[in-house]
Short mmCIF file of C-alpha atoms in Angstrom, two decimals:
data_model
loop_
_atom_site.label_atom_id
_atom_site.label_comp_id
_atom_site.label_asym_id
_atom_site.label_seq_id
_atom_site.Cartn_x
_atom_site.Cartn_y
_atom_site.Cartn_z
CA MET A 17 201.23 105.56 168.88
CA SER A 18 202.68 103.19 166.29
CA GLN A 19 200.61 100.22 165.24
CA PRO A 20 202.05 96.72 165.73
CA THR A 21 203.61 95.15 162.68
CA PRO A 22 201.42 92.33 161.33
CA MET A 23 202.90 88.84 161.36
CA VAL A 24 201.75 88.13 157.81
CA GLN A 25 201.18 90.28 154.76
CA PRO A 26 197.53 91.01 153.96
CA LEU A 27 196.09 89.19 151.00
CA LEU A 28 194.93 92.51 149.51
CA MET A 29 198.54 93.50 148.86
CA GLN A 30 198.42 91.17 145.87
CA PHE A 31 195.33 92.96 144.46
CA GLN A 32 196.96 96.32 143.75
CA GLN A 33 196.68 96.33 139.96
CA LEU A 34 193.24 94.73 139.94
CA PHE A 35 191.86 97.25 142.45
CA PHE A 36 193.12 100.31 140.59
CA LEU A 37 191.67 99.04 137.29
CA SER A 38 188.38 98.08 138.95
CA LYS A 39 188.17 101.50 140.60
CA LEU A 40 188.78 103.25 137.28
CA VAL A 41 186.06 101.46 135.31
CA GLY A 42 183.53 101.45 138.18
CA VAL A 43 183.54 97.87 139.43
CA LEU A 44 184.24 98.68 143.12
CA PRO A 45 183.23 101.78 145.13
CA GLN A 46 185.70 101.41 148.03
CA ASP A 47 188.02 104.20 149.16
CA LEU A 48 191.13 104.53 147.02
CA ASP A 49 193.41 106.20 149.59
CA LYS A 50 192.64 103.70 152.33
CA PHE A 51 193.54 100.85 150.03
CA ARG A 52 196.70 102.53 148.78
CA PHE A 53 198.16 103.23 152.23
CA LYS A 54 196.55 100.59 154.48
CA ASN A 55 195.60 97.77 152.08
CA VAL A 56 192.02 97.68 153.38
CA LEU A 57 188.64 98.01 151.68
CA GLU A 58 186.46 100.63 153.35
CA LYS A 59 183.25 102.37 152.34
CA SER A 60 183.46 105.58 150.38
CA ARG A 61 180.61 107.97 149.62
CA ASN A 62 182.56 109.59 146.81
CA GLY A 63 183.32 106.19 145.36
CA MET A 64 179.64 105.27 145.46
CA VAL A 65 178.63 108.47 143.64
CA TYR A 66 181.35 107.91 141.04
CA MET A 67 180.23 104.33 140.50
CA LEU A 68 176.57 105.34 140.08
CA GLY A 69 177.57 108.00 137.58
CA ILE A 70 179.64 105.50 135.60
CA LEU A 71 176.74 103.03 135.64
CA MET A 72 174.27 105.59 134.26
CA PHE A 73 176.79 106.62 131.62
CA TYR A 74 177.22 103.01 130.49
CA MET A 75 173.45 102.51 130.28
CA VAL A 76 172.98 105.61 128.11
CA LEU A 77 175.78 104.57 125.76
CA TYR A 78 174.46 101.03 125.48
CA ASN A 79 170.94 102.16 124.57
CA LEU A 80 172.42 104.60 122.06
CA LEU A 81 174.36 101.69 120.57
CA ILE A 82 171.18 99.60 120.23
CA TYR A 83 169.34 102.50 118.59
CA SER A 84 172.12 103.32 116.13
CA PHE A 85 172.59 99.69 115.06
CA GLY A 86 168.89 98.82 115.24
CA GLU A 87 168.06 99.42 111.58
CA GLU A 88 168.64 95.76 110.84
CA ASP A 89 166.56 94.74 113.86
CA ARG A 90 163.57 96.75 112.65
CA SER A 91 163.38 94.71 109.46
CA LEU A 92 164.19 91.43 111.22
CA LYS A 93 160.62 90.64 112.26
CA ALA A 94 159.31 91.17 108.75
CA THR A 95 161.94 89.04 107.05
CA GLN A 96 162.49 86.27 109.62
CA SER A 97 160.46 84.21 112.07
CA THR A 98 159.03 85.68 115.24
CA LEU A 99 161.21 83.30 117.29
CA THR A 100 164.45 84.79 115.98
CA PHE A 101 163.15 88.31 116.59
CA VAL A 102 162.12 87.57 120.21
CA ILE A 103 165.42 85.82 120.99
CA GLY A 104 167.42 88.70 119.60
CA LEU A 105 165.35 91.31 121.46
CA PHE A 106 165.76 89.55 124.81
CA LEU A 107 169.44 88.72 124.45
CA THR A 108 170.26 92.24 123.34
CA TYR A 109 169.78 93.42 126.92
CA ILE A 110 171.07 90.32 128.76
CA GLY A 111 174.62 91.72 128.79
CA LEU A 112 173.43 95.04 130.23
CA ILE A 113 171.39 93.21 132.90
CA MET A 114 174.45 91.20 133.88
CA MET A 115 176.61 94.33 134.20
CA VAL A 116 173.99 96.18 136.28
CA THR A 117 173.69 93.15 138.58
CA ASP A 118 177.44 93.13 139.20
CA GLN A 119 177.70 96.84 139.96
CA VAL A 120 174.57 97.11 142.11
CA THR A 121 175.69 94.06 144.15
CA ALA A 122 179.11 95.66 144.64
CA LEU A 123 177.42 98.83 145.94
CA PHE A 124 175.36 96.94 148.51
CA ASN A 125 178.28 94.73 149.64
CA GLN A 126 181.08 97.30 149.83
CA GLY A 127 181.29 97.11 153.64
CA ARG A 128 180.99 93.33 153.87
CA LEU A 129 183.73 92.83 151.29
CA GLY A 130 186.29 94.62 153.46
CA ASP A 131 185.31 92.53 156.50
CA LEU A 132 185.77 89.38 154.41
CA TYR A 133 189.40 90.12 153.59
CA GLU A 134 190.07 91.17 157.18
CA ARG A 135 188.87 87.74 158.32
CA ILE A 136 191.24 86.13 155.82
CA ARG A 137 194.12 88.14 157.31
CA VAL A 138 193.24 86.90 160.82
CA VAL A 139 193.14 83.33 159.53
CA ASP A 140 196.62 83.76 158.04
CA GLU A 141 197.95 84.91 161.42
CA ARG A 142 196.43 81.90 163.18
CA LEU A 143 197.94 79.57 160.59
CA TYR A 144 201.30 81.27 161.08
CA ARG A 145 201.19 80.53 164.81
CA GLU A 146 200.67 76.85 164.02
CA GLN A 147 203.69 76.91 161.66
CA CYS A 148 201.34 76.51 158.68
CA LEU A 149 202.64 78.94 156.09
CA VAL A 150 200.64 80.15 153.08
CA ASP A 151 202.44 81.57 150.06
CA ASN A 152 200.52 84.50 148.53
CA SER A 153 203.16 85.34 145.93
CA SER A 154 201.36 83.32 143.26
CA ILE A 155 198.18 85.38 143.70
CA ALA A 156 199.59 88.50 142.03
CA LYS A 157 200.97 86.45 139.14
CA ARG A 158 197.62 84.76 138.68
CA ILE A 159 195.85 88.14 138.61
CA ARG A 160 198.22 89.49 135.96
CA ILE A 161 197.66 86.43 133.78
CA MET A 162 193.88 86.79 134.07
CA LEU A 163 194.00 90.50 133.22
CA LEU A 164 196.21 89.83 130.22
CA MET A 165 193.88 87.13 128.91
CA THR A 166 190.87 89.44 129.44
CA PHE A 167 192.44 92.23 127.38
CA VAL A 168 193.49 89.83 124.64
CA PHE A 169 190.04 88.27 124.25
CA GLU A 170 188.14 91.56 124.49
CA LEU A 171 190.36 93.39 122.02
CA PHE A 172 190.38 90.53 119.54
CA ILE A 173 186.60 90.12 119.55
CA LEU A 174 186.02 93.89 119.39
CA LEU A 175 188.52 94.71 116.66
CA SER A 176 187.86 91.68 114.45
CA THR A 177 184.09 92.26 114.54
CA TYR A 178 184.50 95.99 113.92
CA ILE A 179 186.85 95.56 110.98
CA MET A 180 185.16 92.62 109.28
CA LEU A 181 181.46 93.02 110.05
CA VAL A 182 180.79 96.71 110.83
CA ASP A 183 180.56 99.56 108.34
CA TYR A 184 183.23 101.74 109.91
CA THR A 185 182.85 104.45 107.26
CA GLN A 186 180.00 105.91 109.34
CA TRP A 187 180.87 107.90 112.42
CA LEU A 188 178.24 106.13 114.56
CA SER A 189 180.18 102.90 114.13
CA VAL A 190 182.52 104.13 116.89
CA LEU A 191 179.76 103.22 119.35
CA TRP A 192 180.54 99.57 118.68
CA VAL A 193 183.22 99.90 121.37
CA VAL A 194 180.39 100.07 123.93
CA SER A 195 179.40 96.48 123.10
CA ALA A 196 182.52 95.24 124.94
CA ILE A 197 181.84 97.16 128.18
CA PRO A 198 179.37 94.72 129.84
CA THR A 199 181.56 91.65 129.36
CA PHE A 200 184.69 93.52 130.46
CA ILE A 201 183.03 94.78 133.66
CA ASN A 202 181.71 91.30 134.38
CA THR A 203 185.11 89.69 133.85
CA LEU A 204 186.84 92.07 136.28
CA ASP A 205 184.22 91.34 138.93
CA LYS A 206 184.62 87.57 138.46
CA ILE A 207 188.41 87.85 138.73
CA TRP A 208 187.90 89.15 142.27
CA PHE A 209 185.75 86.15 143.10
CA ALA A 210 188.02 83.62 141.38
CA VAL A 211 191.23 84.85 143.03
CA SER A 212 189.61 85.05 146.47
CA LEU A 213 188.25 81.54 146.02
CA TYR A 214 191.71 80.33 144.99
CA ALA A 215 193.14 81.90 148.16
CA LEU A 216 190.67 79.92 150.28
CA LYS A 217 191.63 76.73 148.45
CA GLU A 218 195.29 77.43 149.20
CA ARG A 219 194.52 77.73 152.91
CA PHE A 220 192.59 74.47 152.95
CA GLU A 221 195.49 72.77 151.20
CA ALA A 222 197.97 74.28 153.68
CA ILE A 223 196.03 72.73 156.59
CA ASN A 224 195.91 69.40 154.77
CA ALA A 225 199.64 69.57 154.07
CA THR A 226 200.35 70.25 157.75
CA LEU A 227 198.37 67.19 158.78
CA GLU A 228 200.11 65.09 156.15
CA ASP A 229 203.47 66.30 157.48
CA LEU A 230 202.48 65.13 160.96
CA VAL A 231 201.74 61.69 159.54
CA ALA A 232 205.02 61.52 157.60
CA GLU A 233 206.97 62.71 160.65
CA HIS A 234 205.41 60.04 162.86
CA GLU A 235 206.17 57.34 160.29
CA LYS A 236 209.82 58.40 160.33
CA PHE A 237 209.74 58.28 164.11
CA LEU A 238 208.41 54.71 164.08
CA THR A 239 211.05 53.73 161.54
CA TRP A 240 213.76 55.21 163.74
CA LEU A 241 212.47 53.28 166.76
CA ASN A 242 212.89 50.07 164.79
CA GLY A 243 216.61 50.78 164.48
CA VAL A 244 216.65 52.08 160.92
CA ASP A 245 217.67 55.58 160.08
CA PRO A 246 214.83 56.96 157.91
CA ASN A 247 217.18 59.51 156.31
CA ASP A 248 219.40 56.78 154.83
CA PRO A 249 218.63 55.82 151.26
CA ILE A 250 217.35 52.34 150.55
CA GLU A 251 220.63 51.41 148.84
CA ASP A 252 222.62 52.29 151.97
CA ARG A 253 220.30 50.17 154.11
CA ALA A 254 220.81 47.23 151.77
CA ALA A 255 224.56 47.79 151.93
CA ASP A 256 224.46 47.82 155.73
CA ASP A 257 222.53 44.56 155.72
CA SER A 258 225.02 42.96 153.39
CA GLU A 259 227.91 44.16 155.57
CA SER A 260 226.33 42.67 158.66
CA GLN A 261 226.06 39.23 157.04
CA PRO A 262 228.80 36.76 158.10
CA PRO A 263 231.66 36.24 155.64
CA GLN A 264 231.53 33.10 153.55
CA TYR A 265 234.45 30.67 153.80
CA ASP A 266 236.65 30.15 150.75
CA SER A 267 239.11 27.22 150.98
CA ASN A 268 241.47 28.82 148.47
CA LEU A 269 242.00 31.77 150.80
CA GLU A 270 242.51 29.75 153.97
CA TYR A 271 246.09 30.86 154.39
CA LEU A 272 245.02 34.53 154.21
CA TYR A 273 242.44 34.06 156.96
CA LYS A 274 245.13 32.57 159.21
CA GLU A 275 247.77 35.12 158.29
CA LEU A 276 245.78 38.36 158.44
CA GLY A 277 243.09 38.29 161.02
CA GLY A 278 243.52 35.28 163.24
CA ILE A 279 240.01 34.16 162.27
CA ASP A 280 238.87 30.72 163.35
CA VAL A 281 238.72 28.86 160.06
CA GLY A 282 236.73 26.02 161.57
CA SER A 283 233.92 28.39 162.49
CA LEU A 284 233.77 29.66 158.90
CA ARG A 285 233.56 26.14 157.58
CA GLY A 286 230.54 25.43 159.72
CA SER A 287 228.84 28.74 159.09
CA GLY A 288 226.64 27.35 156.36
CA SER A 289 225.03 24.78 158.66
CA LYS A 290 224.96 26.62 161.99
CA GLY A 291 224.13 30.07 160.62
CA LYS A 292 226.62 31.78 163.02
CA ASN A 293 230.26 32.80 162.82
CA LYS A 294 232.57 32.59 165.78
CA VAL A 295 235.20 35.19 165.06
CA SER A 296 238.21 35.24 167.36
CA PRO A 297 239.34 38.57 168.71
CA ILE A 298 241.64 40.58 166.53
CA ALA A 299 245.15 40.40 167.89
CA HIS A 300 246.17 43.88 166.88
CA SER A 301 244.78 46.92 165.07
CA LEU A 302 247.07 46.57 162.05
CA ASN A 303 247.13 43.80 159.52
CA SER A 304 250.25 42.34 157.88
CA PHE A 305 250.27 45.17 155.34
CA GLY A 306 250.35 47.85 158.05
CA GLU A 307 246.75 48.97 157.40
CA SER A 308 244.24 49.58 160.17
CA ILE A 309 241.47 47.05 160.59
CA GLN A 310 238.08 48.81 160.81
CA SER A 311 235.74 47.71 163.50
CA PRO A 312 232.26 46.61 162.55
CA ARG A 313 229.80 49.44 162.05
CA LYS A 314 227.46 48.40 164.83
CA LEU A 315 230.37 48.12 167.25
CA LEU A 316 231.44 51.64 166.43
CA GLN A 317 227.91 52.93 166.89
CA SER A 318 227.56 51.24 170.26
CA ASN A 319 230.92 52.44 171.58
CA THR A 320 230.80 55.96 170.21
CA THR A 321 229.02 58.54 172.31
CA PRO A 322 227.21 60.97 169.95
CA MET A 323 227.91 64.61 170.51
CA ILE A 324 224.45 65.68 169.17
CA ASN A 325 221.12 64.04 169.91
CA MET A 326 219.90 62.92 166.47
CA ALA A 327 216.73 61.20 167.75
CA HIS A 328 213.63 61.77 165.67
CA GLU A 329 210.64 63.33 167.41
CA SER A 330 206.98 63.13 166.58
CA GLU A 331 204.13 65.30 167.84
CA LEU A 332 201.67 62.46 167.35
CA SER A 333 203.53 60.35 169.90
CA ASN A 334 202.14 62.63 172.62
CA ALA A 335 198.36 62.86 172.26
CA THR A 336 197.99 65.49 174.97
CA LYS A 337 200.53 67.74 173.30
CA VAL A 338 199.13 67.40 169.77
CA GLU A 339 195.50 67.87 170.87
CA GLU A 340 195.87 71.64 171.08
CA LYS A 341 197.37 71.87 167.61
CA LEU A 342 194.68 69.70 166.04
CA ASN A 343 191.99 71.74 167.78
CA ASN A 344 193.48 74.99 166.48
CA LEU A 345 193.74 73.67 162.92
CA CYS A 346 190.13 72.49 162.98
CA GLN A 347 188.97 75.84 164.31
CA VAL A 348 190.82 77.62 161.52
CA HIS A 349 189.26 75.18 159.06
CA ASP A 350 185.80 76.07 160.37
CA GLU A 351 186.57 79.77 160.03
CA ILE A 352 187.70 79.33 156.43
CA CYS A 353 184.46 77.45 155.70
CA GLU A 354 182.47 80.34 157.16
CA ILE A 355 184.47 82.78 155.03
CA GLY A 356 183.67 80.66 151.97
CA LYS A 357 179.95 80.75 152.78
CA ALA A 358 180.11 84.52 153.24
CA MET A 359 181.96 84.89 149.95
CA ASN A 360 179.34 82.78 148.21
CA GLY A 361 176.66 85.08 149.64
CA LEU A 362 178.40 88.19 148.32
CA TRP A 363 178.64 86.89 144.76
CA SER A 364 175.44 84.79 144.59
CA TYR A 365 173.48 87.08 142.26
CA PRO A 366 176.46 87.95 140.01
CA ILE A 367 177.26 84.24 139.65
CA LEU A 368 173.63 83.44 138.82
CA SER A 369 173.53 86.19 136.20
CA LEU A 370 176.83 84.99 134.72
CA MET A 371 175.65 81.38 134.46
CA ALA A 372 172.37 82.49 132.88
CA TYR A 373 174.26 84.76 130.49
CA GLY A 374 176.69 82.00 129.56
CA PHE A 375 173.92 79.47 128.94
CA LEU A 376 171.81 81.84 126.82
CA ILE A 377 174.68 83.40 124.87
CA PHE A 378 176.30 80.05 124.10
CA THR A 379 173.01 78.64 122.79
CA ALA A 380 172.06 81.82 120.92
CA GLN A 381 175.49 82.26 119.34
CA LEU A 382 175.37 78.76 117.90
CA TYR A 383 171.77 79.27 116.77
CA PHE A 384 172.60 82.56 115.03
CA LEU A 385 175.62 80.90 113.43
CA TYR A 386 173.22 78.37 111.93
CA CYS A 387 170.95 81.22 110.76
CA ALA A 388 173.92 82.99 109.16
CA THR A 389 174.90 79.85 107.25
CA ARG A 390 171.31 79.69 105.90
CA ALA A 391 171.57 83.32 104.67
CA GLN A 392 169.05 84.50 107.28
CA SER A 393 169.12 87.85 109.06
CA ILE A 394 170.36 87.95 112.68
CA PRO A 395 170.27 90.68 115.37
CA SER A 396 172.80 93.46 114.93
CA LEU A 397 174.63 92.91 118.24
CA PHE A 398 175.19 89.24 117.33
CA ARG A 399 176.79 89.92 113.99
CA SER A 400 179.92 88.16 115.22
CA ALA A 401 178.01 84.92 114.47
CA LYS A 402 178.44 85.66 110.77
CA ASN A 403 182.09 84.63 111.08
CA PRO A 404 182.73 81.09 112.40
CA PHE A 405 186.22 81.91 113.72
CA ILE A 406 185.02 84.93 115.71
CA THR A 407 182.15 82.80 116.98
CA VAL A 408 184.59 80.22 118.34
CA ILE A 409 186.58 82.91 120.17
CA VAL A 410 183.40 84.36 121.69
CA LEU A 411 182.28 80.93 122.86
CA VAL A 412 185.69 80.12 124.35
CA TYR A 413 185.80 83.44 126.21
CA THR A 414 182.24 83.17 127.55
CA SER A 415 182.36 79.50 128.49
CA GLY A 416 185.88 79.80 129.90
CA LYS A 417 184.71 82.16 132.66
CA CYS A 418 181.83 79.89 133.64
CA ILE A 419 183.84 76.67 133.51
CA TYR A 420 186.76 78.10 135.49
CA LEU A 421 184.51 79.34 138.30
CA ILE A 422 182.68 76.01 138.45
CA TYR A 423 185.95 74.05 138.45
CA LEU A 424 187.55 76.26 141.12
CA SER A 425 184.47 76.05 143.36
CA TRP A 426 184.46 72.27 143.01
CA LYS A 427 188.18 71.96 143.85
CA THR A 428 187.82 74.25 146.87
CA SER A 429 184.93 72.17 148.18
CA LEU A 430 186.98 68.98 147.72
CA ALA A 431 189.96 70.52 149.53
CA SER A 432 187.76 71.41 152.50
CA LYS A 433 186.38 67.87 152.71
CA ARG A 434 189.82 66.29 152.34
CA THR A 435 190.86 67.70 155.74
CA GLY A 436 188.81 64.99 157.49
CA ILE A 437 190.70 62.30 155.58
CA SER A 438 194.07 63.80 156.53
CA LEU A 439 192.93 64.04 160.15
CA HIS A 440 191.97 60.36 160.25
CA LYS A 441 195.40 59.45 158.88
CA CYS A 442 196.89 60.99 162.01
CA GLY A 443 194.77 58.72 164.19
CA VAL A 444 195.57 55.63 162.15
CA VAL A 445 199.34 56.12 162.10
CA ALA A 446 199.53 57.03 165.81
CA ASP A 447 197.43 54.01 166.90
CA ASP A 448 196.58 55.59 170.25
CA ASN A 449 193.18 55.38 171.95
CA LEU A 450 193.24 58.92 173.28
CA LEU A 451 194.22 60.30 169.89
CA TYR A 452 191.45 58.24 168.28
CA GLU A 453 188.90 59.94 170.53
CA ILE A 454 190.30 63.37 169.67
CA VAL A 455 190.22 62.62 165.94
CA ASN A 456 186.65 61.30 166.04
CA HIS A 457 185.45 64.36 167.95
CA LEU A 458 187.12 66.76 165.54
CA SER A 459 185.88 64.80 162.52
CA LEU A 460 182.29 65.42 163.58
CA LYS A 461 183.04 69.14 163.65
CA LEU A 462 184.56 69.03 160.17
CA LEU A 463 181.57 67.06 158.88
CA ASN A 464 179.19 69.77 160.07
CA HIS A 465 181.28 72.60 158.59
CA SER A 466 181.68 71.62 154.95
CA VAL A 467 181.43 74.34 152.31
CA ASP A 468 179.65 74.15 148.95
CA PHE A 469 179.23 76.97 146.48
CA SER A 470 175.96 77.61 144.66
CA ALA A 471 174.20 80.23 142.56
CA CYS A 472 171.55 81.57 144.96
CA GLY A 473 170.73 77.98 145.89
CA PHE A 474 169.41 77.10 142.43
CA PHE A 475 172.29 74.75 141.62
CA THR A 476 175.68 73.79 143.06
CA LEU A 477 178.85 74.84 141.30
CA ASP A 478 180.37 71.43 140.61
CA MET A 479 181.17 69.23 137.64
CA GLU A 480 177.74 67.60 137.69
CA THR A 481 176.16 70.99 137.03
CA LEU A 482 178.59 71.57 134.19
CA TYR A 483 177.53 68.28 132.64
CA GLY A 484 173.84 69.21 132.98
CA VAL A 485 174.39 72.64 131.41
CA SER A 486 176.20 71.09 128.45
CA GLY A 487 173.30 68.72 127.88
CA GLY A 488 170.80 71.58 128.18
CA ILE A 489 172.62 73.68 125.59
CA THR A 490 172.61 70.78 123.13
CA SER A 491 168.91 70.07 123.67
CA TYR A 492 167.75 73.68 123.33
CA LEU A 493 169.93 74.22 120.27
CA ILE A 494 168.30 71.27 118.52
CA ILE A 495 164.83 72.56 119.48
CA LEU A 496 165.58 76.05 118.16
CA ILE A 497 166.87 74.67 114.87
CA GLN A 498 163.74 72.54 114.49
CA PHE A 499 161.49 75.54 115.14
CA ASN A 500 163.50 77.55 112.63
CA LEU A 501 163.13 74.83 110.01
CA ALA A 502 159.40 74.61 110.65
CA ALA A 503 159.04 78.40 110.40
CA GLN A 504 161.01 78.51 107.15
CA GLN A 505 158.94 75.68 105.67
CA ALA A 506 155.72 77.45 106.66
CA LYS A 507 157.01 80.69 105.15
CA ASP A 508 157.99 78.92 101.94
CA ALA A 509 154.56 77.31 101.79
CA ILE A 510 152.87 80.69 102.25
CA ASN A 511 155.06 82.23 99.55
CA SER A 512 154.28 79.36 97.21
CA PHE A 513 150.57 79.72 97.89
CA ASN A 514 150.71 83.46 97.26
CA SER A 515 152.63 82.88 94.05
CA PHE A 516 150.04 80.32 92.99
CA ASN A 517 147.23 82.75 93.71
CA ASP A 518 148.93 85.47 91.72
CA THR A 519 149.46 83.12 88.80
CA ALA A 520 145.89 81.89 88.97
CA GLY A 521 144.67 85.47 89.07
CA LEU A 522 146.62 86.33 85.96
CA VAL A 523 145.32 83.26 84.14
CA GLY A 524 141.77 84.06 85.20
CA ALA A 525 142.09 87.62 84.05
CA ALA A 526 143.45 86.49 80.69
CA THR A 527 140.62 83.98 80.30
CA GLU A 528 138.00 86.56 81.18
CA PHE A 529 139.51 88.98 78.72
CA GLY A 530 139.42 86.27 76.07
CA ASN A 531 135.75 85.54 76.79
CA GLU A 532 134.85 89.22 76.56
CA SER A 533 136.67 89.50 73.23
CA SER A 534 134.82 86.45 71.89
CA SER A 535 131.43 87.82 72.94
CA LEU A 536 132.15 91.16 71.30
CA PHE A 537 133.20 89.40 68.09
CA ASP A 538 129.97 87.37 68.05
CA LEU A 539 127.91 90.50 68.60
CA VAL A 540 129.60 92.32 65.75
CA THR A 541 129.23 89.35 63.42
CA THR A 542 125.58 88.90 64.24
CA THR A 543 124.89 92.57 63.72
CA MET A 544 126.57 92.64 60.33
CA MET A 545 124.77 89.58 59.02
CA THR A 546 121.32 90.65 60.10
CA PRO A 547 119.32 92.09 57.02
CA LEU A 548 118.08 95.59 57.23
CA ASN A 549 114.33 96.13 57.18
#
């Protein structure tokens, strides 16, 4: 039995390239064949085993990387302050922790992720029934741009650090490639979240645009009721008004008025005072030159029976008819809000780990850049801080992911709350008591179904959080630099004290040796001068 053809294309059709790449590197465990032929995400035992194997393989390679490049870290504690050593030791594994969080979360949520995109497909069908169309063609283009930028940043950071700051004459230096795996895995996972979030924002904006179209359509309807065609440009309306004004009398052309049209000249002379023109009927349809005399435009419109009904219609003019549509749109809006909350629950821990990683890495990278400018040793995995240009690229790449997710979450939340404003515009422009009651009732529903995105409830993903994070990075960076200065001053003081003790010891030894030599000389002199008995 053949399955019915869906009214809309599934959103997952735009994720083809991203899914295949994510499946290859072990970001998602879902079944490959089901996605290829049905565009659905379903659980797969083989995919789960493959993903666990890939995860263990990455962990082994990463620890081997730390061991092979850890010669510098072993001497770091002896040469630098304990603070720098502890920071480097903790942040060495922060990337691995972030990657493990992403993959383990994907394993636990593999069934719920497929249900999420199925709910989005149902929402698209409901919007299609309400003549609210959503264009998914930009999703695939957006994914390709994100993937291209990911490869460019990862390859540039990896190759520039390897060529400029790694001793590639040793064969173990090949393991430096493993340092890019955690950030690459994390970026692919966040592309899934970002694109899905963008799709929700597009659906909120489609509902808002539909409501705005209802308002604009009703305004045209009111304009048409007032006797003005809303499709006519403003210049044509001004021309029509000027044509409808009575002609002004010119005494130099009095003979033409009498000769051509049979117009009552006396009425034209008094038109300035009375404000009206009494035009006598036209005697014939041709003037003295044999040309037809056109009737006034309004006369033609009143006498001509239109073949097609060009009257403008408005759904808002019938509150009973538009109530069903507004109810359906608000129900779809509520469903999209629930999908957004479910999506936030799926990616709560990965988002929290990403924000923590971004905050710590941004602060540490700047701190290690300061240490490198002071000729101090830094952890081996942060050797990119030795080059200011590579440091800037790393900071742009890391902060770009965090800022884009925060910005997109904020815009999606604003788009969901803007629906209430668009709904109230419908009530204002219609100016109908029944429609006012409908709008107020639906507005209460929208107020109780707003969506906000957060990182496990610790903080909301909005621009205020971004401002607070920026201030926190600045504050902690200043504190770390002050601790580093204090540690270096204490170390210099200890070195100076040890040097002073060594110098004092040498001077004391020389003085003692001089005293012993003087005592020996006195003994010899005394012995030689004493007479023999």
